[in-house]
Every structure is written in C-alpha cells, then in structure tokens.
Amino acid sequence: MRLLIVEDEAKLAALLARGLRETGHAVDLADTGEEALWRAGSAAYDAVVLDVGLPTIDGFETCRRLRADGVRTPVLMLTARGEVEDRIAGLDGGADDYLVKPFDFGELEARLRALVRRGPVSAAVVLRAGPLRLDPAARRAWHGDAELDLSQKEFALLEVLLRRAGEALDRRALLEAAWDDAYDPRSNVVDVYVGYLRQKVDRPFGTALIATVRGVGYRLDAESEGDGGPDGAAGPKDDGAA
Ligand code: CA
C-alpha cells in the first residue's frame, strides 16, 4: 500500500513510517494539514493516516477539505482523546475510521488493510443498481419510487451490496462492511440479515436482485429485473455537502 501519514509529532511520525515500511508499505509524511492536502491531491494513496492535533488546520478540517476537493482516499483518523464527540466530528467530516492514541501498531496496520480492502470512498452521491437507489448521506433507499424502511444493519448491508453491485461478495466481506470486528466470521448473521433484506427489497416487488452465490456469499444483480435504465438519471439529488 502507498500511505500518507499526517502527523506533526516528528518522533511518532518517524516511528509509524518505519513500522509501516518494515511491513512493506510505501510511506510519505506530511506534518501539516496544508501539506497533506497538497500531497493527497497530487499522488494516489491507498489510505491516509491523519492526526487530529495538527498546528494550523486540524485533522477534522483537513479531512473535510480533502473530501471537498474530491479526494476519495480512505482516511484513518488518529485522535488523542477518546471522546465520543471527537469520533463523531471525525466521522462526520469524512473520516472512515479512527484510532485513539496510544494505539497498538498491529491494530493500525490491520485497520489500514481493512480500509484499503473496501477501496476508495464513494463521494456523497446516490448509489444505484437496477431499480434500487440508496443515498448514504441521507440514509434513505428506494426500490423504484417506493422508499424502503430499513434497519441500520439492513441499510449497511444494502449499501455495501450496492457499492459493489455485480460482484460476488463473501460473507466475510459483508460482515466486515456492516458489523464490527467482534463478530465471529462463522456466524450466520449475514445470512439472517440478507433474509430480512430480501423481504423488504425484493419480495414486495417480485424481484430477485439479491442473488445467492453458492459457496461464496451474495451478489446484487445490477442488471436483472427492474428498469436497468440509463445511468446518470437524476435521483433525489443531495450533495450532502456536510
Ligand atoms: Ca499531533
């Protein structure tokens, strides 16, 4: 992975860079938010590790500007405080994950791997596949014109299926996307929730958009059923410029 570490404490930055390089990653360093914005805009990183406490513009603001600039690289925020408000501010500002200092290096690396596996963050646009639309910012989803009433987990599951429509996703990928690390990958929670989701997404409409891929997991069929109409047709537009 190619990583950008944004940290103004030189010792910690050097330590992180060394550790990540030793595990085979390419690492660039920035010690201010401004430098981070410049670097992230000019090179393709797989992930950014962003400290909240930075001299001029802090990590929250840096992250907001990154997203406003259209940078979709996953961001892992480092926060010194474990305050809930800080985590919320970070996640609302467009961070994808956070770690509270002091943290375990192994955990940092594992979280980075997970972030990178999920790939570039989608901009705040409406996701669509066939008759389905989902607005991640507004947390609303529709089948055709009918709005779907989904629980948080159902929504998270549908979101990951939509983001990777047409791909066979194994249970582990679905579990990682919608549940925290504490879940046993052998549990059948994914199957149970896919069942719930089908009752809301497919059954009332007589569709079979969520396909079972034998021996693997599930796939959202982008083309099957529904209109499969032209891309770019207007959905409920909300840029979520939060
Ligand atoms: Ca700092």
Coordinates of N, CA and C and ligand atoms in Angstrom, one line a residue:
M1 N 0.8 -1.2 0.0 CA 0.0 0.0 0.0 C 0.9 1.2 0.0
R2 N 0.4 2.3 -0.6 CA 1.1 3.6 -0.5 C 0.3 4.4 0.4
L3 N 0.9 4.9 1.5 CA 0.3 5.6 2.6 C 0.8 7.0 2.8
L4 N -0.1 7.8 3.2 CA 0.3 9.2 3.6 C 0.0 9.3 5.1
I5 N 1.1 9.6 5.9 CA 1.0 9.8 7.3 C 1.0 11.3 7.6
V6 N 0.0 11.8 8.2 CA 0.0 13.3 8.6 C 0.0 13.4 10.1
E7 N 1.2 13.8 10.6 CA 1.4 13.8 12.0 C 2.5 14.8 12.3
D8 N 2.2 15.8 13.2 CA 3.2 16.8 13.4 C 4.3 16.4 14.5
E9 N 4.0 15.4 15.2 CA 5.0 15.0 16.2 C 6.0 14.1 15.5
A10 N 7.2 14.7 15.3 CA 8.2 14.1 14.4 C 8.6 12.6 14.9
K11 N 8.6 12.4 16.2 CA 9.0 11.1 16.7 C 8.0 10.1 16.4
L12 N 6.7 10.4 16.6 CA 5.7 9.5 16.3 C 5.6 9.2 14.8
A13 N 5.7 10.3 14.0 CA 5.6 10.1 12.6 C 6.7 9.2 12.1
A14 N 8.0 9.4 12.6 CA 9.1 8.5 12.2 C 8.9 7.1 12.6
L15 N 8.3 6.9 13.8 CA 8.1 5.6 14.3 C 7.0 4.8 13.4
L16 N 6.0 5.5 13.1 CA 4.9 4.9 12.2 C 5.5 4.6 10.9
A17 N 6.2 5.6 10.3 CA 6.8 5.4 9.0 C 7.7 4.2 8.9
R18 N 8.5 4.1 10.0 CA 9.4 2.9 10.0 C 8.7 1.6 10.1
G19 N 7.7 1.6 11.0 CA 6.9 0.3 11.2 C 6.2 -0.1 9.9
L20 N 5.6 0.9 9.2 CA 4.8 0.6 8.0 C 5.7 0.2 6.9
R21 N 6.9 0.9 6.8 CA 7.9 0.5 5.7 C 8.4 -0.9 6.0
E22 N 8.6 -1.3 7.2 CA 9.1 -2.6 7.6 C 8.1 -3.7 7.2
T23 N 6.8 -3.3 7.2 CA 5.8 -4.3 6.8 C 5.5 -4.2 5.3
G24 N 6.4 -3.5 4.6 CA 6.3 -3.5 3.1 C 5.5 -2.4 2.5
H25 N 5.2 -1.4 3.2 CA 4.4 -0.3 2.6 C 5.2 0.9 2.2
A26 N 4.8 1.6 1.2 CA 5.4 2.9 0.8 C 4.8 4.0 1.6
V27 N 5.6 4.8 2.3 CA 5.1 5.8 3.2 C 5.6 7.2 2.9
D28 N 4.7 8.2 2.8 CA 5.1 9.6 2.7 C 4.6 10.3 3.9
L29 N 5.3 11.3 4.3 CA 5.0 12.0 5.5 C 4.6 13.5 5.2
A30 N 3.6 14.0 6.0 CA 3.3 15.4 6.0 C 3.1 15.8 7.4
D31 N 3.5 17.1 7.8 CA 3.4 17.5 9.2 C 2.4 18.6 9.4
T32 N 1.7 19.0 8.3 CA 0.6 20.0 8.4 C -0.5 19.5 7.5
G33 N -1.7 20.1 7.9 CA -2.9 19.8 7.1 C -2.7 20.3 5.7
E34 N -2.1 21.4 5.5 CA -1.9 22.0 4.2 C -1.1 21.1 3.3
E35 N 0.0 20.6 3.9 CA 0.9 19.7 3.1 C 0.1 18.4 2.8
A36 N -0.7 18.0 3.7 CA -1.5 16.8 3.4 C -2.4 17.0 2.3
L37 N -3.1 18.1 2.2 CA -4.0 18.4 1.1 C -3.3 18.5 -0.2
W38 N -2.1 19.1 -0.2 CA -1.3 19.2 -1.4 C -0.8 17.8 -1.9
R39 N -0.3 17.0 -0.9 CA 0.2 15.7 -1.3 C -1.0 14.7 -1.7
A40 N -2.1 14.8 -1.0 CA -3.2 13.8 -1.3 C -3.8 14.2 -2.7
G41 N -3.7 15.5 -3.0 CA -4.2 15.9 -4.3 C -3.3 15.6 -5.5
S42 N -2.0 15.3 -5.2 CA -1.1 15.1 -6.3 C -0.6 13.7 -6.4
A43 N -0.9 12.8 -5.5 CA -0.4 11.4 -5.6 C -1.6 10.5 -5.2
A44 N -1.5 9.3 -5.7 CA -2.6 8.3 -5.5 C -2.2 7.5 -4.3
Y45 N -2.8 7.8 -3.1 CA -2.5 7.0 -1.9 C -3.7 6.0 -1.7
D46 N -3.3 4.9 -1.1 CA -4.3 3.9 -0.8 C -5.1 4.3 0.5
A47 N -4.4 5.0 1.4 CA -5.0 5.4 2.6 C -4.2 6.6 3.2
V48 N -4.9 7.4 4.0 CA -4.3 8.5 4.7 C -4.5 8.2 6.2
V49 N -3.4 8.4 7.0 CA -3.4 8.3 8.4 C -3.3 9.8 8.9
L50 N -4.4 10.3 9.5 CA -4.5 11.7 9.8 C -4.6 12.0 11.3
D51 N -3.6 12.7 11.8 CA -3.7 13.1 13.2 C -4.7 14.2 13.4
V52 N -5.5 14.2 14.5 CA -6.4 15.3 14.7 C -5.7 16.6 15.1
G53 N -4.7 16.4 16.0 CA -4.0 17.6 16.5 C -2.9 18.0 15.6
L54 N -3.2 19.0 14.7 CA -2.2 19.5 13.8 C -2.1 21.0 14.0
P55 N -1.0 21.6 13.7 CA -0.8 23.1 14.0 C -1.8 24.0 13.5
T56 N -1.9 24.3 12.2 CA -2.8 25.3 11.7 C -4.2 24.9 11.5
I57 N -4.4 24.0 10.5 CA -5.7 23.5 10.3 C -5.7 22.1 10.9
D58 N -6.6 21.7 11.7 CA -6.6 20.4 12.4 C -7.0 19.3 11.5
G59 N -7.0 18.1 12.1 CA -7.3 16.9 11.3 C -8.7 16.9 10.8
F60 N -9.7 17.4 11.6 CA -11.1 17.4 11.2 C -11.2 18.3 9.9
E61 N -10.6 19.5 10.0 CA -10.8 20.4 8.9 C -10.0 19.9 7.7
T62 N -8.9 19.3 7.9 CA -8.1 18.7 6.8 C -8.9 17.7 6.1
C63 N -9.6 16.8 6.8 CA -10.4 15.8 6.2 C -11.6 16.4 5.5
R64 N -12.2 17.4 6.1 CA -13.3 18.0 5.3 C -12.9 18.6 4.0
R65 N -11.7 19.2 4.0 CA -11.2 19.8 2.8 C -10.8 18.8 1.8
L66 N -10.2 17.7 2.3 CA -9.9 16.6 1.4 C -11.1 16.1 0.6
R67 N -12.2 15.9 1.4 CA -13.4 15.4 0.7 C -14.0 16.5 -0.2
A68 N -13.9 17.7 0.3 CA -14.5 18.8 -0.6 C -13.7 18.9 -1.9
D69 N -12.4 18.6 -1.8 CA -11.6 18.6 -3.0 C -11.8 17.3 -3.9
G70 N -12.7 16.5 -3.4 CA -13.0 15.3 -4.2 C -12.0 14.1 -4.0
V71 N -11.2 14.2 -3.0 CA -10.2 13.1 -2.7 C -11.0 12.0 -2.0
R72 N -11.0 10.8 -2.6 CA -11.8 9.7 -2.1 C -11.0 8.6 -1.4
T73 N -9.7 9.0 -1.1 CA -8.8 8.0 -0.4 C -9.4 7.8 1.0
P74 N -9.4 6.6 1.5 CA -9.9 6.3 2.8 C -9.0 7.0 3.9
V75 N -9.6 7.5 4.9 CA -8.9 8.3 5.9 C -9.1 7.6 7.3
L76 N -7.9 7.3 7.9 CA -8.0 6.8 9.3 C -7.5 7.9 10.2
M77 N -8.4 8.4 11.1 CA -8.1 9.5 12.0 C -7.4 9.0 13.3
L78 N -6.4 9.7 13.7 CA -5.8 9.4 15.0 C -6.2 10.5 16.0
T79 N -6.8 10.1 17.0 CA -7.3 11.1 18.0 C -6.6 10.8 19.3
A80 N -6.2 11.9 20.0 CA -5.6 11.7 21.3 C -6.6 11.5 22.4
R81 N -7.8 12.0 22.2 CA -8.9 11.8 23.1 C -9.8 10.8 22.6
G82 N -10.4 10.1 23.6 CA -11.4 9.1 23.2 C -12.8 9.6 23.2
E83 N -12.9 10.9 23.2 CA -14.2 11.5 23.4 C -15.1 11.1 22.2
V84 N -16.4 10.8 22.6 CA -17.3 10.5 21.6 C -17.5 11.6 20.6
E85 N -17.5 12.8 21.1 CA -17.8 14.0 20.2 C -16.7 14.1 19.1
D86 N -15.4 13.7 19.5 CA -14.3 13.8 18.6 C -14.5 12.7 17.5
R87 N -14.9 11.6 17.9 CA -15.1 10.5 16.9 C -16.2 10.9 16.0
I88 N -17.3 11.4 16.5 CA -18.4 11.8 15.7 C -17.9 12.9 14.7
A89 N -17.2 13.9 15.2 CA -16.7 15.0 14.4 C -15.9 14.4 13.2
G90 N -15.0 13.5 13.6 CA -14.1 12.9 12.6 C -14.9 12.2 11.5
L91 N -15.8 11.3 12.0 CA -16.6 10.5 11.0 C -17.5 11.4 10.2
D92 N -18.1 12.4 10.8 CA -18.9 13.4 10.0 C -18.1 14.2 9.0
G93 N -16.9 14.4 9.4 CA -16.0 15.2 8.5 C -15.5 14.4 7.3
G94 N -15.8 13.1 7.3 CA -15.5 12.3 6.1 C -14.4 11.2 6.4
A95 N -14.0 11.1 7.7 CA -13.0 10.0 8.1 C -13.7 8.7 8.0
D96 N -13.0 7.7 7.7 CA -13.6 6.3 7.5 C -13.4 5.4 8.8
D97 N -12.4 5.8 9.6 CA -12.1 5.0 10.8 C -11.3 5.9 11.7
Y98 N -11.1 5.5 12.9 CA -10.3 6.3 13.8 C -9.6 5.4 14.8
L99 N -8.5 5.8 15.3 CA -7.8 5.1 16.4 C -7.5 6.1 17.5
V100 N -7.7 5.7 18.7 CA -7.4 6.6 19.8 C -5.9 6.3 20.3
K101 N -5.1 7.4 20.4 CA -3.8 7.3 20.9 C -3.8 7.0 22.4
P102 N -2.9 6.2 23.0 CA -1.9 5.4 22.2 C -2.6 4.2 21.7
F103 N -2.1 3.7 20.5 CA -2.7 2.5 19.9 C -1.6 1.5 19.6
D104 N -2.1 0.3 19.4 CA -1.2 -0.8 19.1 C -0.9 -0.7 17.6
F105 N 0.4 -0.8 17.3 CA 0.8 -0.7 15.9 C 0.1 -1.8 15.0
G106 N 0.0 -3.0 15.5 CA -0.6 -4.1 14.8 C -2.1 -3.7 14.4
E107 N -2.7 -3.1 15.4 CA -4.1 -2.7 15.1 C -4.2 -1.6 14.0
L108 N -3.3 -0.7 14.0 CA -3.2 0.3 13.0 C -3.1 -0.3 11.6
E109 N -2.2 -1.2 11.5 CA -1.9 -1.9 10.2 C -3.2 -2.7 9.8
A110 N -3.8 -3.4 10.7 CA -5.0 -4.2 10.4 C -6.1 -3.3 9.9
R111 N -6.3 -2.2 10.6 CA -7.4 -1.3 10.2 C -7.1 -0.6 8.8
L112 N -5.8 -0.4 8.6 CA -5.5 0.2 7.3 C -5.8 -0.8 6.2
R113 N -5.4 -2.1 6.4 CA -5.7 -3.1 5.5 C -7.2 -3.2 5.2
A114 N -8.0 -3.2 6.2 CA -9.4 -3.3 6.1 C -10.0 -2.1 5.3
L115 N -9.4 -0.9 5.6 CA -9.9 0.3 4.8 C -9.6 0.2 3.4
V116 N -8.4 -0.3 3.1 CA -7.9 -0.3 1.7 C -8.7 -1.4 0.9
R117 N -9.0 -2.5 1.6 CA -9.8 -3.6 1.0 C -11.2 -3.0 0.5
R118 N -11.7 -2.1 1.3 CA -13.0 -1.5 1.0 C -12.9 -0.6 -0.2
G119 N -11.7 -0.1 -0.5 CA -11.5 0.7 -1.7 C -11.8 2.2 -1.5
P120 N -11.7 3.0 -2.6 CA -12.0 4.4 -2.4 C -13.4 4.7 -1.9
V121 N -13.5 5.7 -1.2 CA -14.7 6.1 -0.6 C -15.6 6.7 -1.7
S122 N -16.8 6.3 -1.7 CA -17.7 7.0 -2.7 C -18.0 8.4 -2.2
A123 N -18.1 9.2 -3.2 CA -18.5 10.6 -2.9 C -19.9 10.5 -2.4
A124 N -20.4 11.6 -1.8 CA -21.8 11.6 -1.3 C -22.7 11.7 -2.5
V125 N -22.9 10.6 -3.2 CA -23.9 10.6 -4.3 C -24.8 9.4 -4.1
V126 N -25.8 9.4 -4.9 CA -26.8 8.3 -4.7 C -26.3 7.1 -5.5
L127 N -26.2 6.0 -4.8 CA -25.8 4.7 -5.4 C -27.0 4.1 -6.1
R128 N -26.8 3.5 -7.2 CA -27.9 2.9 -7.9 C -27.5 1.6 -8.6
A129 N -28.5 0.7 -8.7 CA -28.3 -0.5 -9.4 C -29.7 -1.0 -9.8
G130 N -30.0 -1.2 -11.1 CA -31.3 -1.6 -11.5 C -32.3 -0.6 -10.9
P131 N -33.3 -1.1 -10.2 CA -34.4 -0.3 -9.7 C -34.0 0.3 -8.3
L132 N -32.9 -0.1 -7.8 CA -32.5 0.3 -6.4 C -31.7 1.6 -6.4
R133 N -32.0 2.5 -5.5 CA -31.2 3.7 -5.2 C -31.0 3.8 -3.7
L134 N -29.8 4.3 -3.4 CA -29.5 4.4 -1.9 C -28.7 5.7 -1.8
D135 N -29.1 6.5 -0.8 CA -28.4 7.8 -0.6 C -27.7 7.6 0.8
P136 N -26.4 7.4 0.8 CA -25.7 7.1 2.0 C -25.7 8.3 3.0
A137 N -25.7 9.5 2.4 CA -25.7 10.7 3.3 C -27.0 10.9 4.0
A138 N -28.1 10.8 3.2 CA -29.4 11.0 3.8 C -29.9 9.7 4.5
R139 N -29.2 8.6 4.3 CA -29.6 7.3 4.8 C -31.0 6.9 4.4
R140 N -31.2 7.0 3.1 CA -32.5 6.6 2.6 C -32.3 5.7 1.4
A141 N -33.2 4.8 1.1 CA -33.1 3.9 0.0 C -34.5 3.7 -0.6
W142 N -34.5 3.4 -1.9 CA -35.7 3.2 -2.7 C -35.6 2.0 -3.6
H143 N -36.8 1.4 -3.8 CA -36.9 0.4 -4.9 C -37.9 1.1 -5.8
G144 N -37.4 1.5 -7.0 CA -38.3 2.3 -7.9 C -38.7 3.6 -7.1
D145 N -40.0 3.8 -7.0 CA -40.4 5.0 -6.3 C -40.7 4.8 -4.9
A146 N -40.7 3.5 -4.5 CA -41.1 3.2 -3.1 C -39.9 3.3 -2.2
E147 N -40.0 4.1 -1.1 CA -38.9 4.2 -0.2 C -38.9 2.9 0.7
L148 N -37.7 2.4 1.0 CA -37.6 1.2 1.8 C -37.4 1.6 3.3
D149 N -38.0 0.8 4.1 CA -37.9 1.1 5.6 C -36.9 0.1 6.1
L150 N -35.6 0.5 6.2 CA -34.6 -0.5 6.6 C -34.0 -0.2 8.0
S151 N -33.6 -1.2 8.7 CA -32.9 -1.1 10.0 C -31.5 -0.6 9.6
Q152 N -30.7 -0.2 10.6 CA -29.4 0.2 10.4 C -28.5 -0.9 9.7
K153 N -28.6 -2.1 10.2 CA -27.8 -3.2 9.7 C -28.2 -3.5 8.2
E154 N -29.6 -3.5 8.0 CA -30.1 -3.8 6.7 C -29.5 -2.7 5.7
F155 N -29.6 -1.5 6.2 CA -29.1 -0.4 5.3 C -27.6 -0.5 5.0
A156 N -26.8 -0.9 6.0 CA -25.4 -1.0 5.8 C -25.1 -2.2 4.9
L157 N -25.9 -3.2 5.0 CA -25.7 -4.4 4.1 C -26.0 -4.0 2.7
L158 N -27.2 -3.4 2.5 CA -27.6 -3.0 1.2 C -26.6 -2.0 0.6
E159 N -26.0 -1.1 1.4 CA -25.1 -0.2 0.9 C -23.8 -0.9 0.3
V160 N -23.3 -1.8 1.0 CA -22.1 -2.5 0.5 C -22.4 -3.3 -0.7
L161 N -23.6 -3.9 -0.7 CA -24.0 -4.7 -1.9 C -24.1 -3.8 -3.1
L162 N -24.7 -2.6 -2.9 CA -24.8 -1.6 -4.0 C -23.5 -1.0 -4.5
R163 N -22.6 -0.7 -3.5 CA -21.3 -0.2 -3.9 C -20.6 -1.2 -4.8
R164 N -20.8 -2.4 -4.5 CA -20.1 -3.4 -5.3 C -21.0 -4.3 -6.1
A165 N -22.0 -3.7 -6.7 CA -23.1 -4.4 -7.4 C -22.4 -5.2 -8.5
G166 N -23.0 -6.4 -8.7 CA -22.4 -7.2 -9.8 C -21.3 -8.1 -9.3
E167 N -20.7 -7.8 -8.2 CA -19.6 -8.6 -7.6 C -20.2 -9.7 -6.6
A168 N -19.6 -10.9 -6.7 CA -19.9 -11.8 -5.7 C -19.1 -11.5 -4.4
L169 N -19.9 -11.2 -3.3 CA -19.2 -10.8 -2.1 C -19.3 -12.0 -1.1
D170 N -18.2 -12.3 -0.5 CA -18.3 -13.4 0.5 C -18.8 -12.9 1.8
R171 N -19.2 -13.8 2.7 CA -19.8 -13.4 3.9 C -18.9 -12.6 4.8
R172 N -17.6 -12.9 4.7 CA -16.6 -12.1 5.5 C -16.6 -10.6 5.0
A173 N -16.6 -10.4 3.7 CA -16.6 -9.0 3.2 C -17.8 -8.3 3.7
L174 N -19.0 -9.0 3.7 CA -20.2 -8.4 4.1 C -20.2 -8.1 5.6
L175 N -19.7 -9.0 6.3 CA -19.6 -8.9 7.8 C -18.7 -7.7 8.1
E176 N -17.5 -7.6 7.5 CA -16.6 -6.5 7.8 C -17.2 -5.2 7.4
A177 N -18.0 -5.2 6.4 CA -18.6 -3.9 6.0 C -19.7 -3.4 6.9
A178 N -20.4 -4.3 7.5 CA -21.6 -3.9 8.2 C -21.6 -4.2 9.7
W179 N -20.7 -5.0 10.1 CA -20.6 -5.3 11.5 C -19.2 -5.0 12.0
D180 N -19.0 -4.9 13.4 CA -17.7 -4.6 13.8 C -16.9 -5.9 13.9
D181 N -15.6 -5.7 14.3 CA -14.7 -6.8 14.3 C -15.0 -7.9 15.3
A182 N -15.9 -7.6 16.2 CA -16.2 -8.6 17.2 C -16.9 -9.8 16.7
Y183 N -17.5 -9.7 15.5 CA -18.3 -10.8 15.1 C -17.5 -12.0 14.6
D184 N -17.9 -13.2 15.0 CA -17.3 -14.4 14.5 C -17.7 -14.6 13.0
P185 N -16.6 -14.7 12.2 CA -16.9 -14.9 10.8 C -17.7 -16.1 10.4
R186 N -17.8 -17.1 11.4 CA -18.6 -18.3 11.1 C -20.0 -18.1 11.5
S187 N -20.3 -17.0 12.1 CA -21.7 -16.8 12.5 C -22.6 -16.7 11.3
N188 N -23.9 -16.9 11.4 CA -24.8 -16.8 10.3 C -25.5 -15.5 10.2
V189 N -25.0 -14.5 10.9 CA -25.7 -13.2 11.0 C -25.9 -12.6 9.6
V190 N -24.9 -12.8 8.7 CA -25.1 -12.2 7.4 C -26.2 -12.9 6.6
D191 N -26.3 -14.2 6.7 CA -27.4 -14.9 6.1 C -28.8 -14.4 6.6
V192 N -28.8 -14.3 7.9 CA -30.1 -13.9 8.6 C -30.5 -12.5 8.0
Y193 N -29.5 -11.6 8.0 CA -29.9 -10.2 7.6 C -30.1 -10.1 6.1
V194 N -29.5 -10.9 5.3 CA -29.8 -11.0 3.9 C -31.2 -11.4 3.7
G195 N -31.7 -12.3 4.5 CA -33.1 -12.8 4.5 C -34.0 -11.6 4.8
Y196 N -33.7 -10.8 5.9 CA -34.5 -9.7 6.2 C -34.6 -8.7 5.0
L197 N -33.4 -8.5 4.5 CA -33.3 -7.5 3.4 C -34.1 -7.9 2.2
R198 N -34.0 -9.2 1.9 CA -34.8 -9.7 0.7 C -36.3 -9.5 0.9
Q199 N -36.7 -9.6 2.2 CA -38.2 -9.4 2.5 C -38.6 -8.0 2.2
K200 N -37.7 -7.1 2.3 CA -38.0 -5.7 2.1 C -37.7 -5.2 0.7
V201 N -36.6 -5.7 0.1 CA -36.0 -5.2 -1.1 C -36.6 -5.9 -2.3
D202 N -36.8 -7.2 -2.2 CA -37.2 -8.0 -3.3 C -38.7 -8.5 -3.2
R203 N -39.0 -9.1 -2.1 CA -40.3 -9.8 -2.0 C -41.5 -8.9 -2.4
P204 N -41.6 -7.7 -1.9 CA -42.8 -6.9 -2.2 C -42.9 -6.5 -3.7
F205 N -41.8 -6.6 -4.3 CA -41.7 -6.1 -5.7 C -41.6 -7.2 -6.7
G206 N -41.6 -8.4 -6.2 CA -41.5 -9.6 -7.1 C -40.1 -9.7 -7.8
T207 N -39.1 -9.1 -7.2 CA -37.8 -9.1 -7.9 C -36.9 -10.1 -7.1
A208 N -35.7 -10.4 -7.7 CA -34.7 -11.3 -7.0 C -33.4 -10.6 -7.3
L209 N -33.2 -9.4 -6.8 CA -32.0 -8.7 -7.0 C -30.8 -9.2 -6.2
I210 N -31.1 -9.7 -5.0 CA -30.0 -10.2 -4.2 C -29.9 -11.7 -4.4
A211 N -28.8 -12.1 -5.2 CA -28.6 -13.4 -5.6 C -27.7 -14.2 -4.6
T212 N -28.0 -15.4 -4.4 CA -27.1 -16.3 -3.6 C -26.0 -16.8 -4.6
V213 N -24.8 -16.7 -4.2 CA -23.7 -17.2 -5.0 C -23.2 -18.5 -4.2
R214 N -23.5 -19.6 -4.7 CA -23.3 -20.8 -4.0 C -21.8 -21.0 -3.6
G215 N -21.5 -21.3 -2.3 CA -20.2 -21.5 -1.9 C -19.4 -20.2 -1.7
V216 N -20.0 -19.0 -2.0 CA -19.3 -17.8 -1.8 C -20.1 -16.9 -0.8
G217 N -21.2 -16.4 -1.3 CA -22.0 -15.5 -0.5 C -23.1 -14.9 -1.3
Y218 N -23.1 -13.6 -1.5 CA -24.2 -12.9 -2.2 C -23.7 -11.9 -3.2
R219 N -24.6 -11.6 -4.2 CA -24.3 -10.7 -5.2 C -25.6 -9.9 -5.5
L220 N -25.4 -8.6 -5.6 CA -26.5 -7.8 -6.1 C -26.5 -7.7 -7.6
D221 N -27.5 -8.2 -8.2 CA -27.6 -8.2 -9.7 C -28.0 -6.8 -10.2
A222 N -27.1 -6.1 -10.7 CA -27.3 -4.7 -11.2 C -28.3 -4.7 -12.4
E223 N -28.2 -5.7 -13.2 CA -28.9 -5.6 -14.5 C -30.3 -6.3 -14.4
S224 N -30.4 -7.3 -13.5 CA -31.6 -8.1 -13.5 C -32.8 -7.4 -13.1
E225 N -33.9 -7.7 -13.6 CA -35.2 -7.1 -13.3 C -35.2 -5.6 -13.4
G226 N -36.3 -5.0 -13.0 CA -36.3 -3.5 -13.0 C -36.0 -2.9 -14.3
D227 N -35.7 -1.6 -14.2 CA -35.6 -0.9 -15.5 C -34.1 -1.0 -16.0
G228 N -33.2 -1.1 -15.1 CA -31.8 -1.1 -15.6 C -31.5 0.0 -16.5
G229 N -32.2 1.1 -16.3 CA -32.2 2.2 -17.2 C -30.9 2.9 -17.4
P230 N -30.9 4.0 -18.1 CA -29.7 4.7 -18.4 C -29.1 5.2 -17.1
D231 N -27.8 5.2 -17.1 CA -27.1 5.7 -15.9 C -27.2 7.2 -15.9
G232 N -27.0 7.7 -14.7 CA -26.9 9.2 -14.6 C -28.3 9.8 -14.5
A233 N -29.3 9.0 -14.6 CA -30.7 9.6 -14.5 C -30.7 10.2 -13.1
A234 N -31.5 11.3 -13.0 CA -31.5 12.0 -11.7 C -32.1 11.2 -10.6
G235 N -31.5 11.1 -9.5 CA -32.1 10.5 -8.3 C -32.4 11.7 -7.5
P236 N -32.8 11.4 -6.2 CA -33.0 12.5 -5.3 C -31.7 13.2 -5.0
K237 N -31.5 14.3 -5.6 CA -30.1 14.9 -5.5 C -29.9 15.6 -4.2
D238 N -28.9 15.2 -3.5 CA -28.5 15.8 -2.3 C -27.0 15.6 -2.2
D239 N -26.3 16.7 -2.4 CA -24.8 16.6 -2.4 C -24.3 16.3 -1.0
G240 N -25.1 16.4 0.0 CA -24.6 16.1 1.3 C -23.3 16.9 1.6
A241 N -23.3 18.1 1.3 CA -22.1 18.9 1.4 C -21.8 19.2 2.9
A242 N -22.0 18.2 3.7 CA -21.8 18.4 5.2 C -20.3 18.5 5.5
Ligands
CA1 CA -0.3 15.9 16.7

